[in-house]
Short mmCIF file of C-alpha atoms and ligand atoms in Angstrom, two decimals:
data_model
loop_
_atom_site.label_atom_id
_atom_site.label_comp_id
_atom_site.label_asym_id
_atom_site.label_seq_id
_atom_site.Cartn_x
_atom_site.Cartn_y
_atom_site.Cartn_z
CA UNK A 1 -0.22 -0.08 -0.30
CA UNK A 2 1.06 3.66 -1.18
CA UNK A 3 2.07 5.31 2.22
CA UNK A 4 0.13 7.95 1.43
CA UNK A 5 -2.78 6.14 1.52
CA UNK A 6 -2.00 4.12 5.01
CA UNK A 7 -1.83 7.69 6.71
CA UNK A 8 -5.18 8.55 5.31
CA UNK A 9 -6.73 5.77 5.80
CA UNK A 10 -4.82 5.95 9.41
CA UNK A 11 -6.48 9.13 9.73
CA UNK A 12 -9.99 8.16 8.60
CA UNK A 13 -9.73 5.90 11.58
CA UNK A 14 -8.54 8.28 13.80
CA UNK A 15 -11.07 10.32 13.05
CA UNK A 16 -14.20 8.47 13.62
CA UNK A 17 -12.86 7.36 16.70
CA UNK A 18 -11.90 10.75 18.25
CA UNK A 19 -15.72 11.27 19.94
CA UNK A 20 -16.73 14.52 18.62
CA UNK A 21 -17.34 16.50 22.70
CA UNK A 22 -18.27 13.09 24.42
CA UNK A 23 -21.35 11.32 23.55
CA UNK A 24 -21.42 8.34 21.18
CA UNK A 25 -23.03 8.86 17.78
CA UNK A 26 -23.17 4.91 17.33
CA UNK A 27 -21.32 3.68 13.63
CA UNK A 28 -24.22 1.00 13.40
CA UNK A 29 -25.89 1.26 9.58
CA UNK A 30 -29.08 -0.16 8.48
CA UNK A 31 -30.21 -0.39 5.01
CA UNK A 32 -31.63 3.05 4.16
CA UNK A 33 -35.31 1.95 3.35
CA UNK A 34 -38.40 3.08 4.02
CA UNK A 35 -40.64 0.60 4.90
CA UNK A 36 -44.11 0.80 3.33
CA UNK A 37 -47.88 0.28 5.46
CA UNK A 38 -48.56 -3.64 5.11
CA UNK A 39 -50.55 -3.82 3.23
CA UNK A 40 -54.72 -4.12 4.49
CA UNK A 41 -55.20 -7.53 3.74
CA UNK A 42 -51.77 -8.69 6.07
CA UNK A 43 -52.41 -11.21 8.40
CA UNK A 44 -51.49 -8.87 11.45
CA UNK A 45 -55.19 -6.43 10.35
CA UNK A 46 -57.28 -10.16 9.83
CA UNK A 47 -60.90 -9.77 11.38
CA UNK A 48 -61.63 -11.72 13.78
CA UNK A 49 -64.40 -14.32 13.07
CA UNK A 50 -67.90 -14.21 14.01
CA UNK A 51 -70.65 -12.07 13.19
CA UNK A 52 -69.93 -8.65 14.94
CA UNK A 53 -66.90 -10.21 16.56
CA UNK A 54 -65.63 -7.70 18.82
CA UNK A 55 -62.10 -6.62 17.36
CA UNK A 56 -59.10 -4.38 18.00
CA UNK A 57 -58.97 -4.81 22.43
CA UNK A 58 -57.02 -2.67 23.53
CA UNK A 59 -56.41 -2.32 27.51
CA UNK A 60 -55.35 0.62 29.56
CA UNK A 61 -54.93 1.56 33.49
CA UNK A 62 -58.30 2.39 34.86
CA UNK A 63 -57.85 4.30 38.03
CA UNK A 64 -54.90 6.05 39.69
CA UNK A 65 -53.16 3.16 41.99
CA UNK A 66 -53.46 0.54 39.08
CA UNK A 67 -56.55 -1.88 41.08
CA UNK A 68 -58.15 -0.70 37.73
CA UNK A 69 -58.77 -1.75 34.04
CA UNK A 70 -60.37 0.00 31.38
CA UNK A 71 -60.90 -2.19 28.16
CA UNK A 72 -62.03 -0.84 24.99
CA UNK A 73 -62.88 -2.75 21.52
CA UNK A 74 -64.91 -2.44 18.01
CA UNK A 75 -67.22 -4.00 17.07
CA UNK A 76 -68.23 -3.64 13.17
CA UNK A 77 -71.74 -4.12 12.36
CA UNK A 78 -74.22 -3.46 15.41
CA UNK A 79 -73.53 -1.89 18.55
CA UNK A 80 -73.57 -5.21 20.50
CA UNK A 81 -72.74 -5.44 24.29
CA UNK A 82 -70.68 -3.45 26.48
CA UNK A 83 -70.27 -5.80 28.98
CA UNK A 84 -66.95 -7.68 30.28
CA UNK A 85 -67.00 -10.71 32.33
CA UNK A 86 -64.11 -11.13 33.79
CA UNK A 87 -62.56 -13.42 36.60
CA UNK A 88 -59.30 -13.89 38.71
CA UNK A 89 -57.60 -17.28 37.79
CA UNK A 90 -58.22 -20.49 39.81
CA UNK A 91 -61.06 -18.93 40.99
CA UNK A 92 -65.20 -19.55 39.43
CA UNK A 93 -67.33 -16.36 40.42
CA UNK A 94 -67.43 -14.58 37.22
CA UNK A 95 -68.45 -10.81 37.06
CA UNK A 96 -69.83 -8.78 35.17
CA UNK A 97 -69.11 -4.75 34.62
CA UNK A 98 -71.28 -2.62 31.96
CA UNK A 99 -69.90 0.15 29.78
CA UNK A 100 -71.21 2.78 26.61
CA UNK A 101 -70.37 2.62 23.34
CA UNK A 102 -69.53 5.74 21.32
CA UNK A 103 -69.36 6.38 17.31
CA UNK A 104 -67.66 9.05 15.76
CA UNK A 105 -67.88 11.24 12.50
CA UNK A 106 -64.82 11.90 10.66
CA UNK A 107 -65.47 13.26 6.78
CA UNK A 108 -67.36 11.01 4.66
CA UNK A 109 -65.87 8.35 7.20
CA UNK A 110 -68.01 6.81 10.26
CA UNK A 111 -66.87 5.34 12.88
CA UNK A 112 -67.39 1.13 14.18
CA UNK A 113 -69.38 0.99 17.43
CA UNK A 114 -66.46 1.64 20.41
CA UNK A 115 -66.86 0.10 23.29
CA UNK A 116 -65.03 2.06 26.90
CA UNK A 117 -65.44 -0.19 30.02
CA UNK A 118 -63.37 0.39 33.27
CA UNK A 119 -63.33 -1.99 35.86
CA UNK A 120 -62.60 -1.77 39.77
CA UNK A 121 -61.58 -2.31 42.91
CA UNK A 122 -59.25 -6.03 41.26
CA UNK A 123 -56.91 -7.44 43.29
CA UNK A 124 -52.98 -6.31 43.29
CA UNK A 125 -50.98 -8.51 41.24
CA UNK A 126 -53.36 -10.60 39.69
CA UNK A 127 -53.94 -12.82 36.91
CA UNK A 128 -57.79 -11.53 35.08
CA UNK A 129 -58.99 -13.48 32.22
CA UNK A 130 -61.48 -11.65 30.64
CA UNK A 131 -64.54 -12.37 27.89
CA UNK A 132 -66.65 -9.44 25.18
CA UNK A 133 -68.53 -10.57 22.79
CA UNK A 134 -71.90 -12.42 22.51
CA UNK A 135 -72.82 -16.19 20.85
CA UNK A 136 -70.06 -17.09 18.25
CA UNK A 137 -68.20 -14.22 18.29
CA UNK A 138 -67.30 -14.14 21.94
CA UNK A 139 -63.78 -14.31 22.40
CA UNK A 140 -61.21 -14.39 25.95
CA UNK A 141 -58.46 -12.23 26.60
CA UNK A 142 -55.71 -12.18 29.88
CA UNK A 143 -54.02 -10.00 32.06
CA UNK A 144 -52.10 -9.59 35.37
CA UNK A 145 -52.86 -6.18 37.25
CA UNK A 146 -49.88 -4.90 38.66
CA UNK A 147 -48.82 -5.08 42.35
CA UNK A 148 -49.92 -2.72 44.78
CA UNK A 149 -47.72 0.25 44.95
CA UNK A 150 -44.53 1.04 47.13
CA UNK A 151 -41.44 1.67 47.13
CA UNK A 152 -39.17 -1.33 46.68
CA UNK A 153 -41.79 -2.80 43.75
CA UNK A 154 -40.23 -4.54 40.77
CA UNK A 155 -41.78 -3.46 37.65
CA UNK A 156 -41.43 -3.33 33.90
CA UNK A 157 -42.19 -1.22 31.69
CA UNK A 158 -41.36 -0.78 28.41
CA UNK A 159 -41.16 1.73 25.31
CA UNK A 160 -42.52 2.26 22.33
CA UNK A 161 -43.25 5.74 19.60
CA UNK A 162 -43.99 6.67 17.05
CA UNK A 163 -45.17 2.95 16.23
CA UNK A 164 -47.17 3.38 13.08
CA UNK A 165 -47.95 -0.05 10.88
CA UNK A 166 -45.43 -0.95 8.48
CA UNK A 167 -43.68 -3.90 7.99
CA UNK A 168 -40.41 -1.92 10.54
CA UNK A 169 -43.65 -1.48 12.76
CA UNK A 170 -44.65 -4.97 13.16
CA UNK A 171 -40.78 -6.25 13.59
CA UNK A 172 -40.50 -3.63 16.26
CA UNK A 173 -43.68 -5.20 18.20
CA UNK A 174 -42.28 -8.86 18.14
CA UNK A 175 -39.15 -7.35 19.85
CA UNK A 176 -40.59 -5.98 22.14
CA UNK A 177 -43.02 -9.52 23.13
CA UNK A 178 -39.84 -11.01 21.90
CA UNK A 179 -37.41 -9.18 25.04
CA UNK A 180 -36.73 -11.00 27.21
CA UNK A 181 -36.60 -8.51 30.20
CA UNK A 182 -40.57 -8.98 29.12
CA UNK A 183 -42.32 -5.77 29.82
CA UNK A 184 -44.88 -5.97 32.03
CA UNK A 185 -46.64 -2.49 30.33
CA UNK A 186 -45.64 -0.20 28.24
CA UNK A 187 -45.05 3.65 27.84
CA UNK A 188 -46.30 4.78 24.49
CA UNK A 189 -44.52 7.54 23.49
CA UNK A 190 -46.79 8.94 21.00
CA UNK A 191 -48.00 8.71 17.01
CA UNK A 192 -49.75 5.94 17.73
CA UNK A 193 -51.16 4.77 13.74
CA UNK A 194 -50.32 7.87 11.37
CA UNK A 195 -53.88 6.90 9.77
CA UNK A 196 -53.24 10.68 8.67
CA UNK A 197 -50.96 9.84 6.21
CA UNK A 198 -53.33 9.02 4.08
CA UNK A 199 -56.20 11.21 2.52
CA UNK A 200 -58.78 12.42 4.29
CA UNK A 201 -56.84 10.91 6.85
CA UNK A 202 -58.59 7.54 6.14
CA UNK A 203 -59.63 6.47 9.68
CA UNK A 204 -59.69 2.80 8.58
CA UNK A 205 -56.08 3.05 9.25
CA UNK A 206 -56.77 3.92 12.85
CA UNK A 207 -58.69 0.58 12.75
CA UNK A 208 -56.01 -1.87 10.93
CA UNK A 209 -53.47 -0.40 13.26
CA UNK A 210 -56.02 -1.34 16.49
CA UNK A 211 -56.05 -5.11 14.85
CA UNK A 212 -52.57 -4.82 14.86
CA UNK A 213 -51.52 -4.39 17.74
CA UNK A 214 -54.36 -6.12 19.67
CA UNK A 215 -52.23 -9.24 20.00
CA UNK A 216 -50.06 -6.89 22.40
CA UNK A 217 -52.23 -4.53 24.49
CA UNK A 218 -55.28 -7.25 25.46
CA UNK A 219 -53.03 -8.29 27.48
CA UNK A 220 -50.95 -5.50 28.80
CA UNK A 221 -51.59 -2.30 29.63
CA UNK A 222 -50.19 0.72 27.03
CA UNK A 223 -50.86 3.85 28.53
CA UNK A 224 -50.88 6.54 26.04
CA UNK A 225 -49.51 9.91 25.22
CA UNK A 226 -51.05 12.05 21.83
CA UNK A 227 -48.43 13.11 19.25
CA UNK A 228 -48.73 15.12 16.54
CA UNK A 229 -50.65 12.53 14.26
CA UNK A 230 -53.32 11.63 16.42
CA UNK A 231 -54.74 15.38 16.34
CA UNK A 232 -56.42 14.95 12.94
CA UNK A 233 -56.85 18.63 12.05
CA UNK A 234 -58.39 18.98 8.88
CA UNK A 235 -60.75 22.42 8.66
CA UNK A 236 -60.29 21.97 5.34
CA UNK A 237 -62.12 19.05 4.85
CA UNK A 238 -65.23 20.59 8.16
CA UNK A 239 -62.62 18.65 11.26
CA UNK A 240 -61.86 21.35 13.35
CA UNK A 241 -61.80 19.20 16.44
CA UNK A 242 -58.51 18.25 17.37
CA UNK A 243 -57.72 14.57 19.38
CA UNK A 244 -61.58 13.70 17.46
CA UNK A 245 -60.28 10.25 16.51
CA UNK A 246 -57.62 9.36 19.32
CA UNK A 247 -59.79 10.79 22.09
CA UNK A 248 -62.53 8.53 20.90
CA UNK A 249 -60.51 5.59 20.39
CA UNK A 250 -57.91 5.46 23.23
CA UNK A 251 -59.78 6.33 26.83
CA UNK A 252 -57.37 7.43 29.55
CA UNK A 253 -57.89 7.56 33.69
CA UNK A 254 -57.33 11.44 33.56
CA UNK A 255 -59.97 12.57 36.06
CA UNK A 256 -58.17 10.04 38.44
CA UNK A 257 -55.65 12.55 39.49
CA UNK A 258 -57.77 15.31 38.52
CA UNK A 259 -57.04 16.50 35.41
CA UNK A 260 -59.93 17.99 32.94
CA UNK A 261 -58.77 15.94 29.82
CA UNK A 262 -57.36 12.79 28.26
CA UNK A 263 -54.33 14.61 27.16
CA UNK A 264 -52.24 14.82 30.22
CA UNK A 265 -52.47 12.46 33.50
CA UNK A 266 -51.13 10.87 36.08
CA UNK A 267 -51.22 7.20 37.26
CA UNK A 268 -49.47 5.03 39.84
CA UNK A 269 -47.87 2.06 39.14
CA UNK A 270 -45.95 -0.17 41.70
CA UNK A 271 -43.44 1.82 42.60
CA UNK A 272 -44.00 4.42 39.61
CA UNK A 273 -45.03 7.75 39.57
CA UNK A 274 -46.37 8.35 35.76
CA UNK A 275 -46.92 12.18 34.38
CA UNK A 276 -47.96 11.90 31.05
CA UNK A 277 -48.25 15.39 29.56
CA UNK A 278 -49.42 16.76 25.60
CA UNK A 279 -47.10 18.82 23.74
CA UNK A 280 -49.94 20.10 21.00
CA UNK A 281 -51.85 21.48 24.24
CA UNK A 282 -51.46 24.53 25.91
CA UNK A 283 -49.18 24.92 27.86
CA UNK A 284 -47.84 28.32 29.07
CA UNK A 285 -48.30 29.57 32.13
CA UNK A 286 -52.50 29.65 33.09
CA UNK A 287 -53.47 26.71 30.88
CA UNK A 288 -55.15 23.84 32.04
CA UNK A 289 -52.21 22.00 31.79
CA UNK A 290 -49.38 24.27 33.45
CA UNK A 291 -52.19 24.34 36.70
CA UNK A 292 -52.97 20.82 36.67
CA UNK A 293 -49.25 19.90 36.91
CA UNK A 294 -48.37 22.57 39.21
CA UNK A 295 -50.69 21.15 41.38
CA UNK A 296 -48.91 17.43 40.87
CA UNK A 297 -46.19 17.29 41.17
CA UNK A 298 -45.46 18.19 44.87
CA UNK A 299 -48.08 15.80 45.97
CA UNK A 300 -45.78 13.46 44.60
CA UNK A 301 -44.31 11.35 47.43
CA UNK A 302 -41.09 9.87 46.43
CA UNK A 303 -41.53 7.55 49.77
CA UNK A 304 -44.38 5.94 48.01
CA UNK A 305 -43.71 6.12 44.55
CA UNK A 306 -39.98 7.17 44.11
CA UNK A 307 -39.29 6.33 40.43
CA UNK A 308 -40.70 9.78 38.70
CA UNK A 309 -41.30 9.99 35.10
CA UNK A 310 -41.63 12.08 32.62
CA UNK A 311 -43.80 10.89 29.45
CA UNK A 312 -44.15 13.62 26.35
CA UNK A 313 -44.10 13.02 23.07
CA UNK A 314 -41.09 16.26 21.58
CA UNK A 315 -38.00 15.82 23.40
CA UNK A 316 -36.71 18.81 25.08
CA UNK A 317 -33.58 17.98 24.48
CA UNK A 318 -32.73 16.53 20.63
CA UNK A 319 -29.18 16.57 18.62
CA UNK A 320 -31.37 15.41 15.35
CA UNK A 321 -31.36 17.92 11.91
CA UNK A 322 -34.98 17.35 12.12
CA UNK A 323 -37.49 18.42 14.53
CA UNK A 324 -34.44 20.37 16.01
CA UNK A 325 -35.38 22.32 18.91
CA UNK A 326 -39.41 21.82 18.67
CA UNK A 327 -39.36 21.13 22.37
CA UNK A 328 -37.48 24.61 23.30
CA UNK A 329 -40.77 26.13 24.72
CA UNK A 330 -42.11 23.43 26.67
CA UNK A 331 -38.06 23.15 27.81
CA UNK A 332 -38.40 26.99 28.89
CA UNK A 333 -41.38 26.09 30.63
CA UNK A 334 -41.25 23.46 32.24
CA UNK A 335 -37.35 21.71 32.61
CA UNK A 336 -36.94 23.74 35.97
CA UNK A 337 -39.30 22.26 37.95
CA UNK A 338 -38.41 18.92 35.90
CA UNK A 339 -34.93 19.53 38.44
CA UNK A 340 -36.68 20.72 41.03
CA UNK A 341 -39.42 17.56 41.86
CA UNK A 342 -35.89 15.13 41.23
CA UNK A 343 -38.07 13.56 37.55
CA UNK A 344 -35.80 10.57 36.98
CA UNK A 345 -36.84 10.37 33.25
CA UNK A 346 -38.36 11.88 30.79
CA UNK A 347 -39.32 9.57 28.05
CA UNK A 348 -40.44 11.53 24.70
CA UNK A 349 -40.24 9.93 20.29
CA UNK A 350 -41.66 12.50 17.49
CA UNK A 351 -37.62 11.91 16.34
CA UNK A 352 -37.68 9.12 14.44
CA UNK A 353 -34.52 8.03 16.25
CA UNK A 354 -33.18 7.08 19.05
CA UNK A 355 -31.17 9.47 21.58
CA UNK A 356 -30.02 8.90 25.26
CA UNK A 357 -28.47 12.10 26.85
CA UNK A 358 -26.79 12.82 30.40
CA UNK A 359 -28.50 14.28 33.35
CA UNK A 360 -28.37 17.96 32.01
CA UNK A 361 -29.91 20.76 32.54
CA UNK A 362 -30.50 24.98 30.78
CA UNK A 363 -31.96 26.82 33.43
CA UNK A 364 -30.01 29.73 34.36
CA UNK A 365 -30.45 32.33 31.54
CA UNK A 366 -32.65 35.12 32.77
CA UNK A 367 -32.53 36.82 29.20
CA UNK A 368 -29.77 39.39 30.41
CA UNK A 369 -26.73 36.78 32.15
CA UNK A 370 -26.20 34.93 28.73
CA UNK A 371 -25.51 31.48 31.15
CA UNK A 372 -27.66 29.77 28.11
CA UNK A 373 -25.59 26.93 27.99
CA UNK A 374 -26.26 22.88 29.11
CA UNK A 375 -24.80 21.68 32.02
CA UNK A 376 -24.29 18.85 34.10
CA UNK A 377 -26.55 18.81 37.04
CA UNK A 378 -26.99 15.42 38.87
CA UNK A 379 -31.17 16.54 40.09
CA UNK A 380 -32.15 16.86 36.61
CA UNK A 381 -33.85 13.75 34.35
CA UNK A 382 -32.00 11.59 31.52
CA UNK A 383 -33.84 12.74 28.61
CA UNK A 384 -34.21 9.73 26.11
CA UNK A 385 -36.40 9.55 22.53
CA UNK A 386 -37.33 6.36 21.30
CA UNK A 387 -39.16 7.51 18.07
CA UNK A 388 -38.16 4.77 16.37
CA UNK A 389 -41.58 2.29 16.14
CA UNK A 390 -40.79 2.23 12.44
CA UNK A 391 -43.61 4.10 10.70
CA UNK A 392 -44.12 4.91 7.03
CA UNK A 393 -42.17 8.01 6.94
CA UNK A 394 -38.86 6.27 7.64
CA UNK A 395 -35.72 7.58 10.19
CA UNK A 396 -34.08 10.45 11.03
CA UNK A 397 -30.16 10.38 9.88
CA UNK A 398 -29.30 14.28 10.11
CA UNK A 399 -27.22 15.06 13.11
CA UNK A 400 -26.14 18.12 14.68
CA UNK A 401 -22.69 17.42 14.79
CA UNK A 402 -20.32 17.63 16.05
CA UNK A 403 -22.25 15.90 18.86
CA UNK A 404 -23.62 17.98 21.42
CA UNK A 405 -21.85 17.28 25.13
CA UNK A 406 -25.12 16.37 26.68
CA UNK A 407 -26.43 13.52 24.39
CA UNK A 408 -24.66 10.34 25.50
CA UNK A 409 -25.95 8.21 22.84
CA UNK A 410 -27.90 8.68 19.43
CA UNK A 411 -28.24 6.33 16.44
CA UNK A 412 -30.97 6.28 13.75
CA UNK A 413 -32.12 2.74 14.04
CA UNK A 414 -35.66 1.27 14.52
CA UNK A 415 -36.24 -0.69 18.02
CA UNK A 416 -37.77 -0.03 21.78
CA UNK A 417 -36.06 0.23 25.33
CA UNK A 418 -37.52 -1.30 28.14
CA UNK A 419 -36.79 0.51 31.74
CA UNK A 420 -36.40 -2.43 35.07
CA UNK A 421 -37.02 -0.92 38.41
CA UNK A 422 -35.28 -3.27 40.83
CA UNK A 423 -36.31 -1.17 43.65
CA UNK A 424 -36.57 2.27 45.61
CA UNK A 425 -32.76 2.86 44.54
CA UNK A 426 -31.52 1.95 40.84
CA UNK A 427 -33.53 0.38 38.07
CA UNK A 428 -32.39 -0.84 34.60
CA UNK A 429 -32.58 0.37 31.55
CA UNK A 430 -31.87 -0.91 28.30
CA UNK A 431 -33.11 0.35 24.43
CA UNK A 432 -32.81 -2.95 21.59
CA UNK A 433 -32.48 -2.15 17.59
CA UNK A 434 -34.57 -4.46 15.54
CA UNK A 435 -31.17 -5.51 13.78
CA UNK A 436 -30.05 -7.63 16.69
CA UNK A 437 -31.73 -10.34 18.31
CA UNK A 438 -33.73 -10.74 20.59
CA UNK A 439 -31.38 -10.34 24.11
CA UNK A 440 -29.26 -7.39 22.59
CA UNK A 441 -28.82 -4.43 24.09
CA UNK A 442 -27.45 -2.06 21.79
CA UNK A 443 -27.34 0.67 24.34
CA UNK A 444 -27.96 0.40 28.08
CA UNK A 445 -27.84 2.29 31.95
CA UNK A 446 -28.54 2.25 35.10
CA UNK A 447 -30.55 4.56 36.78
CA UNK A 448 -29.78 5.27 40.30
CA UNK A 449 -33.13 6.83 41.92
CA UNK A 450 -32.09 11.02 42.19
CA UNK A 451 -34.20 10.97 45.43
CA UNK A 452 -32.89 7.90 47.33
CA UNK A 453 -29.61 8.18 45.86
CA UNK A 454 -26.51 10.90 47.17
CA UNK A 455 -24.00 8.98 44.72
CA UNK A 456 -24.81 10.77 40.82
CA UNK A 457 -24.95 7.58 38.56
CA UNK A 458 -22.27 7.57 35.53
CA UNK A 459 -23.68 9.57 34.14
CA UNK A 460 -21.81 12.04 35.49
CA UNK A 461 -18.36 10.61 34.23
CA UNK A 462 -18.92 12.48 31.24
CA UNK A 463 -18.89 16.39 31.77
C1 NAG B 501 -72.51 -17.29 14.37
O1 NAG B 501 -73.44 -17.66 13.92
C2 NAG B 501 -74.20 -17.34 13.12
C3 NAG B 501 -75.46 -17.00 13.94
O2 NAG B 501 -75.91 -16.67 14.92
C4 NAG B 501 -73.91 -17.85 11.74
O3 NAG B 501 -74.52 -17.37 10.37
C5 NAG B 501 -72.34 -17.68 11.66
O4 NAG B 501 -71.84 -18.46 10.53
C6 NAG B 501 -72.06 -18.18 12.75
N1 NAG B 501 -70.16 -18.03 12.49
C7 NAG B 501 -69.57 -18.68 12.71
C8 NAG B 501 -67.70 -17.91 13.05
O5 NAG B 501 -70.03 -19.79 13.82
C1 NAG B 502 -64.81 9.62 1.04
O1 NAG B 502 -64.88 10.39 0.62
C2 NAG B 502 -63.64 10.02 -0.77
C3 NAG B 502 -63.37 11.47 -2.16
O2 NAG B 502 -64.03 12.01 -2.01
C4 NAG B 502 -64.28 9.25 -1.41
O3 NAG B 502 -62.85 8.31 -1.95
C5 NAG B 502 -63.99 7.84 -0.42
O4 NAG B 502 -64.60 6.58 -1.13
C6 NAG B 502 -65.64 8.88 0.31
N1 NAG B 502 -65.47 7.45 1.17
C7 NAG B 502 -66.90 7.24 1.81
C8 NAG B 502 -65.91 6.04 2.98
O5 NAG B 502 -67.82 7.06 1.09
C1 NAG B 503 -46.51 -9.22 12.04
O1 NAG B 503 -44.78 -10.32 13.40
C2 NAG B 503 -45.26 -11.60 13.27
C3 NAG B 503 -45.07 -11.99 14.14
O2 NAG B 503 -44.17 -11.63 14.79
C4 NAG B 503 -45.48 -12.50 11.62
O3 NAG B 503 -46.02 -13.62 12.24
C5 NAG B 503 -46.36 -12.16 10.68
O4 NAG B 503 -46.88 -12.74 9.64
C6 NAG B 503 -45.87 -10.31 10.40
N1 NAG B 503 -47.06 -9.77 9.48
C7 NAG B 503 -46.57 -9.09 8.39
C8 NAG B 503 -47.36 -8.44 7.87
O5 NAG B 503 -45.46 -8.59 8.49
C1 NAG B 504 -45.96 9.31 51.82
O1 NAG B 504 -45.85 8.05 51.70
C2 NAG B 504 -45.34 6.85 52.86
C3 NAG B 504 -45.48 5.84 53.05
O2 NAG B 504 -46.49 5.83 52.04
C4 NAG B 504 -46.03 7.29 53.91
O3 NAG B 504 -46.55 6.72 55.34
C5 NAG B 504 -46.35 8.72 54.26
O4 NAG B 504 -47.63 9.06 55.64
C6 NAG B 504 -47.17 9.07 52.94
N1 NAG B 504 -46.32 11.17 53.07
C7 NAG B 504 -47.98 12.37 53.13
C8 NAG B 504 -46.74 13.17 53.39
O5 NAG B 504 -48.34 11.44 52.60
C1 NAG B 505 -31.89 -2.37 44.74
O1 NAG B 505 -30.97 -3.20 43.82
C2 NAG B 505 -29.85 -3.30 43.10
C3 NAG B 505 -29.51 -3.91 42.07
O2 NAG B 505 -30.41 -5.29 41.76
C4 NAG B 505 -29.17 -3.64 44.42
O3 NAG B 505 -27.89 -3.82 43.82
C5 NAG B 505 -28.93 -3.58 45.24
O4 NAG B 505 -28.25 -4.00 46.65
C6 NAG B 505 -30.78 -3.09 45.95
N1 NAG B 505 -30.65 -2.12 47.12
C7 NAG B 505 -32.12 -2.34 47.79
C8 NAG B 505 -31.79 -1.07 49.02
O5 NAG B 505 -32.15 -3.55 48.08
FE1 FE2 B 506 -44.40 12.76 15.78
#
């Protein structure tokens, strides 16, 4: 080899290894294919057999503590029954709860019958079977309630975002289901069906998405948050009510946390306190969301729920070029409170890629002091973006260069993550990319609880 070429080669290798400013921009490279939505006749969208059989079955937490479950489903032909029959494993006594159904119109689309039934006062940590539908179209499912709320209760959350309904979406869901970490509930960081990619936001794609994810969400709760693709704003066709399909289809227990809107609310689950916020609802001072959050944060009792988790669609810290600084106004508004109340982690989506930050804050600025740089802050959350579920818009490859100091790891690949709470001090977080085997972790991080641990976690090292 010519000596110059050798030097050039060495230079390239060294250049690539030298971390730009601290964090890792993973050099894993995947092929640049944008995957299409699965066709409507795909297996994942199959309509269950039987006249008027319940479909699109999904569950979410139905109260503030985890003893309630909201069961939702759709009947296509006629209202049928809104009754849920349920019983604990190894018991004979069958109980019933009766819900209600709603319908909505979207331009010239008429929804099927969307049933919502809340089951309350379940026993903690118990497997329940439940049955929907009538006659030969009865369908049976099951779920397990979480353990009683308490500081050292282990619990594993899955994290999925921006899922859509492409072949990649299906791979992400399969990887989540097959992950040996065994997520017990999903924190969904927004952007569900991407039905709005179709002319007139073809709401049949909301229905197909409901059938696609049923295989997971009928058996474990997905905790919903709304993204921009839930807005479905189409005033030129008379659809000026934001979030109409989403709020008719996905009920959440918002009233249990004193919220006035399903777009922001909180739940306790095991040892976690989860606050869901809405990036696309008013959040400035005096708005309902602001007032609710200001009332909510002081209520969190870290002796009862050590882990304080915030979920919002649009990330406050992201170093990808697309959507760069979209979360900036929200950051200016709320970051100070996340630091004050020691939020452990903020999970977001929106950016179709993966990123994890160090513990960082940027709250010293006061309009004239010029202090506007993010810096390491041992009381600040870690910000994690998992907008990599696999929708039809594809991945985002363009990154801010050099990699900002606060960015600890970033990579544009499809995947999902898990957050495994061990006890009040420790949680283990891992991100999985779809190209790897089910147990492979492409990025991982030990969390030390901000309230219960005096020593900082590994994040401190890199600043
Ligand atoms: C269900 O019952 C109806 C009549 O009650 C019948 O027409 C239909 O074929 C049955 N479907 C299945 C899947 O057995
Ligand atoms: C709704 O309108 C669109 C555009 O005019 C048309 O293509 C579609 O078939 C209509 N759908 C229904 C259910 O009428
Ligand atoms: C989706 O994934 C499931 C589970 O891996 C598989 O059985 C099914 O065939 C896939 N469907 C499509 C359309 O890719
Ligand atoms: C916080 O929770 C603990 C454990 O449940 C309880 O003993 C304590 O009274 C609570 N504190 C407040 C201020 O409610
Ligand atoms: C919490 O869990 C971690 C990881 O499993 C363990 O090392 C630690 O000893 C536990 N702490 C307590 C107080 O149980
Ligand atoms: Fe989004």
